[in-house]
Coordinates of C-alpha atoms in Angstrom, one line a residue:
X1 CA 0.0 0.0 0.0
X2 CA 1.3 3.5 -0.8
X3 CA 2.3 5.7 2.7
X4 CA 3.4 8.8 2.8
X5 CA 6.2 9.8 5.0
X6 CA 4.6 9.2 8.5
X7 CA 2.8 5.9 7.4
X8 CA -0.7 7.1 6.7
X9 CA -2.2 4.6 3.8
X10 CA -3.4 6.4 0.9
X11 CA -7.3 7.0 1.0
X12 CA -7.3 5.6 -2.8
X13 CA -5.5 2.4 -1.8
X14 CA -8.2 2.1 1.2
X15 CA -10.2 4.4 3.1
X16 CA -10.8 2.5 6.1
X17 CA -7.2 1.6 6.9
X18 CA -6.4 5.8 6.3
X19 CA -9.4 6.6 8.5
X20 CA -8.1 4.2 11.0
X21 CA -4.8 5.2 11.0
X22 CA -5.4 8.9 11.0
X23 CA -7.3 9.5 14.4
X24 CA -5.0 7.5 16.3
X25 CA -1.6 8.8 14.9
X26 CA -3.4 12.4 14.9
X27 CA -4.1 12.2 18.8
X28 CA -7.8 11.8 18.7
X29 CA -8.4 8.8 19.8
X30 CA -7.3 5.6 21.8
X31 CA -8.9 2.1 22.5
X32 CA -10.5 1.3 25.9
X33 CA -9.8 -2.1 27.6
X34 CA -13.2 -3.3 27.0
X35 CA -14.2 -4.6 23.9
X36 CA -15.8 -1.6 21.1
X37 CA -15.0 1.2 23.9
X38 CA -12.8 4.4 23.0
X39 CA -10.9 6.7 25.2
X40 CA -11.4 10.1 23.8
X41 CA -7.9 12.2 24.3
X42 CA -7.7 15.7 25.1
X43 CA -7.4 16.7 21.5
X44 CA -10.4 15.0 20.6
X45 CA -12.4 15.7 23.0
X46 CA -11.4 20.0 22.4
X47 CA -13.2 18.9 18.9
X48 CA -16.1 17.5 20.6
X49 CA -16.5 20.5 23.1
X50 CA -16.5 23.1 20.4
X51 CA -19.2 21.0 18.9
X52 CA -20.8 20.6 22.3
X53 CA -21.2 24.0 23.4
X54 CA -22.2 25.2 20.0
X55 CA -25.3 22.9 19.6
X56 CA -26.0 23.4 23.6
X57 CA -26.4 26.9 22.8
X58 CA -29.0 26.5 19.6
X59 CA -30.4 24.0 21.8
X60 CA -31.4 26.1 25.0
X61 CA -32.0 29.4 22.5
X62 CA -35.4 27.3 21.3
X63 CA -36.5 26.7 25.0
X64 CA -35.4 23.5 25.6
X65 CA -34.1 23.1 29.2
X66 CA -31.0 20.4 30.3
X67 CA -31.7 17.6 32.9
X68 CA -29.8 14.4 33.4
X69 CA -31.1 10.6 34.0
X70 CA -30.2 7.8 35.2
X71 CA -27.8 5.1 33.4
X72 CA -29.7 2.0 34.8
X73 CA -33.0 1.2 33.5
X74 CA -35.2 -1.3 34.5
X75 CA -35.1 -3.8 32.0
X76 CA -39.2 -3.6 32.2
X77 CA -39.3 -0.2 31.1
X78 CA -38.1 -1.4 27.8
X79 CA -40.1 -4.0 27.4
X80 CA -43.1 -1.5 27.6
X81 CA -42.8 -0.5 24.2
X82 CA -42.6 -3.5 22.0
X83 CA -41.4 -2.2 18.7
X84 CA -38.1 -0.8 21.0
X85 CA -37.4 -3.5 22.9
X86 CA -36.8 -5.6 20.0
X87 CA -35.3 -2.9 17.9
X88 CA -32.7 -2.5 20.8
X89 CA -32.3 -5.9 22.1
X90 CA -29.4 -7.4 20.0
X91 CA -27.3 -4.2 21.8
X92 CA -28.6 -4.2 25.3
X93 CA -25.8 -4.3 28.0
X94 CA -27.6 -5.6 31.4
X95 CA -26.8 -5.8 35.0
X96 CA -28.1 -8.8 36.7
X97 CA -25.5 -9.1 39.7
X98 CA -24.9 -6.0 42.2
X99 CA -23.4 -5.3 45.9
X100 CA -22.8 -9.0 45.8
X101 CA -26.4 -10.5 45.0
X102 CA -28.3 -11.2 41.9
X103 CA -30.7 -8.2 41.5
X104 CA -34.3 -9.0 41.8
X105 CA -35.0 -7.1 37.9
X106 CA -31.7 -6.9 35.6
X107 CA -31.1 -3.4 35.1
X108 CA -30.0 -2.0 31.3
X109 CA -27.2 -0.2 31.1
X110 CA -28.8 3.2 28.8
X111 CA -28.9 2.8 25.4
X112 CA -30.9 5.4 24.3
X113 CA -33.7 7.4 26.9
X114 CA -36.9 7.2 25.7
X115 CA -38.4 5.0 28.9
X116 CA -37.5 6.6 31.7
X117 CA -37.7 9.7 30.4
X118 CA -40.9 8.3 29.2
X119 CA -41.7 7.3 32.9
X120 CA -40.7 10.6 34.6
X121 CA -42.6 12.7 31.7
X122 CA -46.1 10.5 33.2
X123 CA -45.5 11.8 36.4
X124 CA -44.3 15.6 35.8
X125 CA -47.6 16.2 33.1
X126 CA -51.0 16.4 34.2
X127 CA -52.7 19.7 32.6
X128 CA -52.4 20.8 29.1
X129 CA -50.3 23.8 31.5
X130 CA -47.8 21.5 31.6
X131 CA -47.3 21.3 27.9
X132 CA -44.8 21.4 25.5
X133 CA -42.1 19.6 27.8
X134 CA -39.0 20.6 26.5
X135 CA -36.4 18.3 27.5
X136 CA -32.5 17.2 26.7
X137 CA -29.7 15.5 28.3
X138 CA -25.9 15.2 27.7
X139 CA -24.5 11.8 28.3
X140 CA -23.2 8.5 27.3
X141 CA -25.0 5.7 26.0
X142 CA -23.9 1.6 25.7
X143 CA -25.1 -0.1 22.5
X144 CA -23.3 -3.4 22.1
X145 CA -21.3 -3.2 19.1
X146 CA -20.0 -6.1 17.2
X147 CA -17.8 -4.3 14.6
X148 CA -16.2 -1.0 16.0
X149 CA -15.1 1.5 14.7
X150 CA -13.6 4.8 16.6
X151 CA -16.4 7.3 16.8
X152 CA -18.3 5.7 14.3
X153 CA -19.5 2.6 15.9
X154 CA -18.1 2.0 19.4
X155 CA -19.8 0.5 22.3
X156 CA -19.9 3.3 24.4
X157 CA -20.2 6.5 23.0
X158 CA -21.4 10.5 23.8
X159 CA -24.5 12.1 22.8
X160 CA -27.7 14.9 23.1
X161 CA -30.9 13.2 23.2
X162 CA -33.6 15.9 23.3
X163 CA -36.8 14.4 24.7
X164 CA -40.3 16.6 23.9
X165 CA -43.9 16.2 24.9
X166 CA -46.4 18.2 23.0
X167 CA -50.3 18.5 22.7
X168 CA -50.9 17.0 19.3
X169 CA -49.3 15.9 16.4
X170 CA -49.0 19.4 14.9
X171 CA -47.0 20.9 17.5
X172 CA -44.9 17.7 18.0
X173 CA -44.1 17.5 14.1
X174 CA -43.0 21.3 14.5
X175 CA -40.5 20.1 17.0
X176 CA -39.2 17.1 15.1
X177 CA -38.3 19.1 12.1
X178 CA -37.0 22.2 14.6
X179 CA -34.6 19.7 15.7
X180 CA -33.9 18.6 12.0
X181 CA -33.1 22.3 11.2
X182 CA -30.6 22.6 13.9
X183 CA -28.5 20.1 13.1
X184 CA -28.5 20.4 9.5
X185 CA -27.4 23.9 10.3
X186 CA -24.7 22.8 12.9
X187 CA -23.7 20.2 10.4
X188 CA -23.4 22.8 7.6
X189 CA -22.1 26.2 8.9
X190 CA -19.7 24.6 12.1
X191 CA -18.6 21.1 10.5
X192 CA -19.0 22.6 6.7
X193 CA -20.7 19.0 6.2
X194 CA -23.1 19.7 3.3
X195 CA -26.0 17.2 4.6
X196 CA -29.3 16.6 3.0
X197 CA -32.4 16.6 5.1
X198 CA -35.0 13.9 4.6
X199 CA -37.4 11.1 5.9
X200 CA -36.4 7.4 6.7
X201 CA -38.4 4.8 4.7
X202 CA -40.3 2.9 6.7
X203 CA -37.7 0.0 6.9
X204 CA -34.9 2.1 8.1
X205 CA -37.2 4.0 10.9
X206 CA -36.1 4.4 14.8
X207 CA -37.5 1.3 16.8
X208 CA -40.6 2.9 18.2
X209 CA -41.3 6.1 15.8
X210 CA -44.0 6.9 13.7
X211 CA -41.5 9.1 11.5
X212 CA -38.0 9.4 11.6
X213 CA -35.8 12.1 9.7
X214 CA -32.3 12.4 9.1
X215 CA -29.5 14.3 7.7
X216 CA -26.7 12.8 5.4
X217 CA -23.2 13.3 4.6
X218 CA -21.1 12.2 1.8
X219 CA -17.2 11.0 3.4
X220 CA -14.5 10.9 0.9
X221 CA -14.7 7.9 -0.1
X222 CA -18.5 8.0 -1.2
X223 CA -20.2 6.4 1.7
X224 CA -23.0 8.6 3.6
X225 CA -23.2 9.1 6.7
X226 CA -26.3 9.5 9.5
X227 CA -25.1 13.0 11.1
X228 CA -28.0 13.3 13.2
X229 CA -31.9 11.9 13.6
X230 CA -34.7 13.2 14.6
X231 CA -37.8 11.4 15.6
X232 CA -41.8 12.1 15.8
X233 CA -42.9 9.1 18.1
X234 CA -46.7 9.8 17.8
X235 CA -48.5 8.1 20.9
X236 CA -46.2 5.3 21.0
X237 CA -44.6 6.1 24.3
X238 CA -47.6 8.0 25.7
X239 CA -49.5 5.5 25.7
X240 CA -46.8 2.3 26.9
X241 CA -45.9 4.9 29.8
X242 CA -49.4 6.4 30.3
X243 CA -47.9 10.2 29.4
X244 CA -51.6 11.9 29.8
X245 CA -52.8 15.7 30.3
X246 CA -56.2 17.2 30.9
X247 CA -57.3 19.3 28.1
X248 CA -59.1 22.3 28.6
X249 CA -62.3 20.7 28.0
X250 CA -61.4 18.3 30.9
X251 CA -60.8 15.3 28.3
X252 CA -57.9 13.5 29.4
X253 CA -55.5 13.2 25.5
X254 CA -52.3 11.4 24.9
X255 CA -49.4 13.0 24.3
X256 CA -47.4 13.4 21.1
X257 CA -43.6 13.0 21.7
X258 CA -40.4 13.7 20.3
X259 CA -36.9 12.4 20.8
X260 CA -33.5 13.4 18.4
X261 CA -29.7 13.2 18.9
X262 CA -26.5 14.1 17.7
X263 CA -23.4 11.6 19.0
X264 CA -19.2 11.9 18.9
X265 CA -20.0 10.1 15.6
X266 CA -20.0 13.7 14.4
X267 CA -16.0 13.2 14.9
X268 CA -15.8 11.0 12.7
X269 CA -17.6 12.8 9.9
X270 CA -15.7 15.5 10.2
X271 CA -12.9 13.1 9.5
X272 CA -13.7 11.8 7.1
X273 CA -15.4 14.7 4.8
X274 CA -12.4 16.7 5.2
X275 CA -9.2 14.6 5.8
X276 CA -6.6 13.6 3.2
X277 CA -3.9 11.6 2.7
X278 CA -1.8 14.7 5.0
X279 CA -3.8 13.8 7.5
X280 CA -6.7 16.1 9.1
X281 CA -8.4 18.6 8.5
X282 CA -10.4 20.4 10.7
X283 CA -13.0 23.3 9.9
X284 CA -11.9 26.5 11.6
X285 CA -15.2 27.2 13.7
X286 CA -15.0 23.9 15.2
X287 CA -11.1 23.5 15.3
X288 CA -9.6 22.8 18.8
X289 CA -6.6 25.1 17.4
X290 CA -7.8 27.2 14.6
X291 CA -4.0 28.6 14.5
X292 CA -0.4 27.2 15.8
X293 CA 2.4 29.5 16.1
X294 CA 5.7 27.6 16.0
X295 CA 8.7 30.4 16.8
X296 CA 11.7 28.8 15.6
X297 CA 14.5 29.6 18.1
X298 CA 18.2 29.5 17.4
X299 CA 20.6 29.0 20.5
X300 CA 19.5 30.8 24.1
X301 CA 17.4 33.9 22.0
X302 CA 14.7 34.5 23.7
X303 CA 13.3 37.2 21.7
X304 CA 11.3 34.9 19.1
X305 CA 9.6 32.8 21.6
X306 CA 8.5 36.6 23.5
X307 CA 7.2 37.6 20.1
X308 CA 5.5 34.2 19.3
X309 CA 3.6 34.6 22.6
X310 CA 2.7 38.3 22.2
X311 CA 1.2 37.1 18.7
X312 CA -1.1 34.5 19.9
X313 CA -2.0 37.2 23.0
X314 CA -3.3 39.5 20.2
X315 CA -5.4 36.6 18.6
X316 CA -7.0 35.3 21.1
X317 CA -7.9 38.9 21.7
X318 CA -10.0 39.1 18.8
X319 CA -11.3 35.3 19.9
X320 CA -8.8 32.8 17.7
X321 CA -8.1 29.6 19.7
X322 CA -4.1 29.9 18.6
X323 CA -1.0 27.8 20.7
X324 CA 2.0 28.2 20.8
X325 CA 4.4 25.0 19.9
X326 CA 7.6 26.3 21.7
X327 CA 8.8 22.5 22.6
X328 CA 12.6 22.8 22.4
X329 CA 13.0 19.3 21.3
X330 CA 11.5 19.3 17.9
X331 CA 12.6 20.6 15.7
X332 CA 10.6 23.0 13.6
X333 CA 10.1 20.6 10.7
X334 CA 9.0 18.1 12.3
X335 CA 6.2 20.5 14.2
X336 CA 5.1 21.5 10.5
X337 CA 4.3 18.0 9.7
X338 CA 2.5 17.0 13.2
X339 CA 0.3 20.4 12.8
X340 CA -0.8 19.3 9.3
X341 CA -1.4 15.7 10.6
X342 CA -3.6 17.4 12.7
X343 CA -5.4 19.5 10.7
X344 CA -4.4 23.0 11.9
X345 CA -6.4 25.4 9.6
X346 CA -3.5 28.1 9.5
X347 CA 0.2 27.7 10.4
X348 CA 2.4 30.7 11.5
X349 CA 5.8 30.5 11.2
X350 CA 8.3 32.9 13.5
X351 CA 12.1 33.2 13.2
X352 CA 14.8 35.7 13.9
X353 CA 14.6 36.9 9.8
X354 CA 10.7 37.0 10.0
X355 CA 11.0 39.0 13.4
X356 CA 13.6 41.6 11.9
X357 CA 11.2 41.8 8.8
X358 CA 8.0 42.6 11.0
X359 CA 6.0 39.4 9.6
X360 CA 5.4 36.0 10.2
X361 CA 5.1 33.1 7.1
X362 CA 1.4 31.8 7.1
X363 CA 0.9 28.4 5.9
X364 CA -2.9 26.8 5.2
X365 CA -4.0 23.4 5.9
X366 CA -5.6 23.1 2.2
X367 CA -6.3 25.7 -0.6
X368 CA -3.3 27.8 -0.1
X369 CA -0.4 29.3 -2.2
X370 CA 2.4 27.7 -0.4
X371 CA 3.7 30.4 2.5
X372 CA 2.8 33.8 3.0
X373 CA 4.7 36.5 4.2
X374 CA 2.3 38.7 6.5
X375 CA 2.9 41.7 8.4
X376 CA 2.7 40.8 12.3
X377 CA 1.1 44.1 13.5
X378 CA -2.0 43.4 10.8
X379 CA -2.4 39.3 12.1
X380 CA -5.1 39.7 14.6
X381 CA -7.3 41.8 11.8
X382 CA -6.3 39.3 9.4
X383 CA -6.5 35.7 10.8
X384 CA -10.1 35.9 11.5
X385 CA -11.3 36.5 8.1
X386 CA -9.0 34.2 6.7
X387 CA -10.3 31.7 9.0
X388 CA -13.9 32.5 7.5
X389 CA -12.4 31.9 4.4
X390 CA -11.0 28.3 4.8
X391 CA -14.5 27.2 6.1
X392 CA -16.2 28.8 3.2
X393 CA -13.4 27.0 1.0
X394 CA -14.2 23.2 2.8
X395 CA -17.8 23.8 2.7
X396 CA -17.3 24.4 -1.1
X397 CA -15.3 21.9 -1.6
X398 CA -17.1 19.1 -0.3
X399 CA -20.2 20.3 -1.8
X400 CA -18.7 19.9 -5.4
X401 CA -17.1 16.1 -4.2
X402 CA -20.4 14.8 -3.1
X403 CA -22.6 16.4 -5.9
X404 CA -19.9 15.1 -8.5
X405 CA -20.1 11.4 -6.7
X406 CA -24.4 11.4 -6.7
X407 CA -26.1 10.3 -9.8
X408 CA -29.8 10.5 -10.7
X409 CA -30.6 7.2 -12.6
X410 CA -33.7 4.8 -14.1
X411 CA -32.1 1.6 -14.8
X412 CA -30.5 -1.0 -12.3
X413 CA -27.4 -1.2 -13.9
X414 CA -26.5 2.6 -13.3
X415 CA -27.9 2.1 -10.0
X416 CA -25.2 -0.5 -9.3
X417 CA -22.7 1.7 -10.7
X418 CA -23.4 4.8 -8.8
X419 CA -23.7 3.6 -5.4
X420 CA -20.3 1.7 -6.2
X421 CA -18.7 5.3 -6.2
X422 CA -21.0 7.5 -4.5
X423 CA -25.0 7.8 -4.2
X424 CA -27.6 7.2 -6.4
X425 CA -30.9 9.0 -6.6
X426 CA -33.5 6.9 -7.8
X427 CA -37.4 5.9 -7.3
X428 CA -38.5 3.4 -4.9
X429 CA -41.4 1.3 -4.5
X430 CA -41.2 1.6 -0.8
X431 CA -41.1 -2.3 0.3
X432 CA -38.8 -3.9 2.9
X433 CA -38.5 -6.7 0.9
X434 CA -36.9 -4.6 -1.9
X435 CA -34.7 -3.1 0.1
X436 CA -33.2 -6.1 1.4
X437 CA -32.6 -7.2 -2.2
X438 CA -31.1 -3.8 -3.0
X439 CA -28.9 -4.1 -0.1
X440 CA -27.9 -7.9 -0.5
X441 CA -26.7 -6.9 -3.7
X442 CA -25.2 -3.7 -3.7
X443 CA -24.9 -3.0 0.5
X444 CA -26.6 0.2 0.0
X445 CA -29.8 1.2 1.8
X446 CA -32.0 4.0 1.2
X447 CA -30.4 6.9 3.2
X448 CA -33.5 9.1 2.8
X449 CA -36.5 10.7 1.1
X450 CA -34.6 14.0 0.5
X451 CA -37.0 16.8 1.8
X452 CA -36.0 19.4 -1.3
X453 CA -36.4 16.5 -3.7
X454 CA -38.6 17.4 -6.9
X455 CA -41.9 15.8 -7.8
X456 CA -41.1 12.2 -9.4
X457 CA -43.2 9.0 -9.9
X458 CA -42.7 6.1 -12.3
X459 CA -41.3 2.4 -11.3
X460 CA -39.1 1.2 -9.2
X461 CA -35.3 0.8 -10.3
X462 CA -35.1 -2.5 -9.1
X463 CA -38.5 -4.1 -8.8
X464 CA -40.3 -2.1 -11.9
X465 CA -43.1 -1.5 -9.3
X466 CA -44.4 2.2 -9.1
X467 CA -43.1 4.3 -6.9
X468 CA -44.1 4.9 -3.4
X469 CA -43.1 8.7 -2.6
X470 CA -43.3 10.6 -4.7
X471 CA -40.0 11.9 -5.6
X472 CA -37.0 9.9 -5.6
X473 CA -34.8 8.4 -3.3
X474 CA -31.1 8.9 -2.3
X475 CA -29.3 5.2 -2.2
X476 CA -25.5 4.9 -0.6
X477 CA -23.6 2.4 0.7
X478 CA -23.4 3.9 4.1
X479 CA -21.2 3.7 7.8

């Protein structure tokens, strides 16, 4: 296989051995002692903060208040719902031994909240006052996982589940596609992950749901990816947990409920839209360092390394997350090709010569023009809008990759083709039993009933059956 220098595979030669490769050697991730379970390292996890705390924030800004649960659920509470249980049973994790005795009910270890948030919601609602509940909760979540892969499919991994209760349908579906909107714009604008918005068929729904949308990514190697899902559950849940208000008539209703999340998968996306053979690249608003200054000293001057750290004062002044790489026993070449590993956005470059001259050499992670000389006292106006710039520029970019790997097509044997490469965007007849036959011969599944998708109705590609939606539907082999 072809490597570069520091032993990365080549994504053409395979994609999965680069992706692997790439988040370890980049500092992002490690493997846990138990089986499918990732330890998150500091780098990493300054990814998945900046991703945090920006969807927190659109998150509370539409009303929806924190709380936390608990991790142990009573393994009745799952078994409540029917269509959950055995959606979720192949992954359960459960507790049937604790302080030394066999528990009288196992306890399951969370993988996903919808029960006894389900249970609590029955207990906290009683008037039509008490409606919408707007609820979400940061945590981790166990889903036994067979396969792992880091971010993508581990066994433990971090999430937001928002949890909602509503009057009716109306209001509930308002909040399933509210949550739809926010993370196709996090997605978009933070991760520069152009993501299409749609509905699940009915095959690939969320155990449980009456509906279930999605937003999906293209990676680099044409696979899409489910960035986020959001979920209208109907009565489902209301009526397995008995979630009831009074209406102002005095009837007593069911509730309509929500539930959506985003995961750490989000990592991995961001991976794997953006990375290249180099290594990482990260998109500046979501960057743990958007800018690394690397002063490169000669002897016992001390000058550069003072000037270097006055610089990245001045930028994080104006709000740039910058450090300084001042570790004496590097040398500076061998900083320059860690910092691109790890997908820096911009690279500063301070000697003695650069000092003398007033500037610093600039260096992007992609789309650049090789270094730039740039005066040091104009930086901190500068950086920012160059920042702006390279996310505008990945955005762009992977806009043009995916729309040049998607394909709208009629007959099976350009279906085959496309979904080898990329997706294919085709009508459906809406059966489970097709699917399976698409997907036990190509491995790709319907990703989603694109929300912006034109009007479209003829026969199936595969089954010459009419179509079921409407419009057409976006194939891909998928993670």
């Amino acid at each position: 296989m072809a490597r570069d220098e520091r032993g990365v595979t080549a994504q053409s030669e395979d994609f999965a051995a680069w992706y692997n490769e790439v988040v370890f050697k980049a500092g992002l991730v490690d493997r846990g002692p138990a089986k499918g379970t990732m330890i998150i390292r500091p780098y990493g996890y300054r990814l998945w903060e900046q991703l945090q705390g920006e969807l927190d924030r659109r998150i509370k800004d539409t009303g929806h208040e924190n709380a936390y649960f608990p991790l142990l659920i009573p393994q009745s509470y799952l078994s409540r719902e029917a269509e959950h249980v055995e959606g979720f049973s192949p992954e359960l994790a459960i507790v049937t031994h604790a302080g030394g005795k066999e528990l009288d009910e196992p306890l399951v270890v969370r993988p996903t909240s919808e029960t006894i948030i389900g249970e609590m919601m029955a207990k906290w609602i009683g008037s039509h006052r008490d409606l919408p509940l707007l609820l979400n909760q940061w945590s981790n979540v166990v889903r036994w996982e067979m396969r792992p892969r880091m971010f993508l499919r581990t066994t433990e991994f971090l999430w937001q589940e928002g949890h909602t209760a509503h009057l009716d349908r109306a209001d509930a579906l308002r909040e399933t596609m509210l949550a739809l909107d926010i993370y196709h714009e996090v997605a978009q604008d933070l991760a520069a992950m152009p993501v299409v918005p749609g509905e699940k068929t009915p095959g690939e729904r969320f155990a449980g749901a009456v509906a279930t949308y999605t937003i999906e990514g293209m990676m680099r190697d044409g696979r899409a990816l489910q960035a986020g899902t959001s979920h209208y559950m109907g009565t489902n849940f209301a009526t397995a947990f008995g979630i009831r208000y009074t209406g102002e008539q005095g009837r007593e209703e069911f509730c309509h409920t929500t539930s959506w999340g985003m995961s750490t998968r989000m990592v991995g996306g961001i991976v794997m839209t953006h990375g290249d053979d180099k290594g990482l690249v990260f998109p500046p608003r979501l960057a743990p360092y958007q800018v690394v200054i690397v002063p490169i000293v000669r002897g016992e001057d001390t000058e550069v390394g003072a000037a270097a750290e006055r610089l990245a004062g001045a930028l994080r002044e104006v709000g740039v997350r910058v450090h300084v790489d001042a570790r004496p026993q590097l040398t500076p070449g061998f900083k320059y090709n860690e910092w691109e590993m790890r997908g820096v956005p911009i690279r500063l470059e301070l000697g003695p010569r650069d000092l003398a001259n007033g500037t610093a050499m600039m260096v992007k992670r992609l789309g650049g023009e090789g270094k730039q000389a740039l005066p040091l006292d104009s930086l901190p106006l500068q950086i920012p809008a160059i920042l702006e710039e390279f996310q505008s520029y990945l955005l762009a970019r992977a806009t043009v990759f995916r729309d040049e790997h998607t394909r709208t097509v009629d007959a099976w044997e350009e279906f085959t083709e496309a979904v080898s490469t990329g997706w294919a965007v085709a009508l459906h007849c809406g059966t489970r039993e097709c699917e399976e036959q698409i997907k036990s011969a190509t491995a790709a599944t319907p990703r989603c009933i694109p929300t912006d998708g034109e009007p479209a109705t003829g026969t199936c590609v595969r089954c010459d059956a009419p179509s079921a939606y409407g419009k057409r539907v976006i194939f891909g082999r998928a993670y």
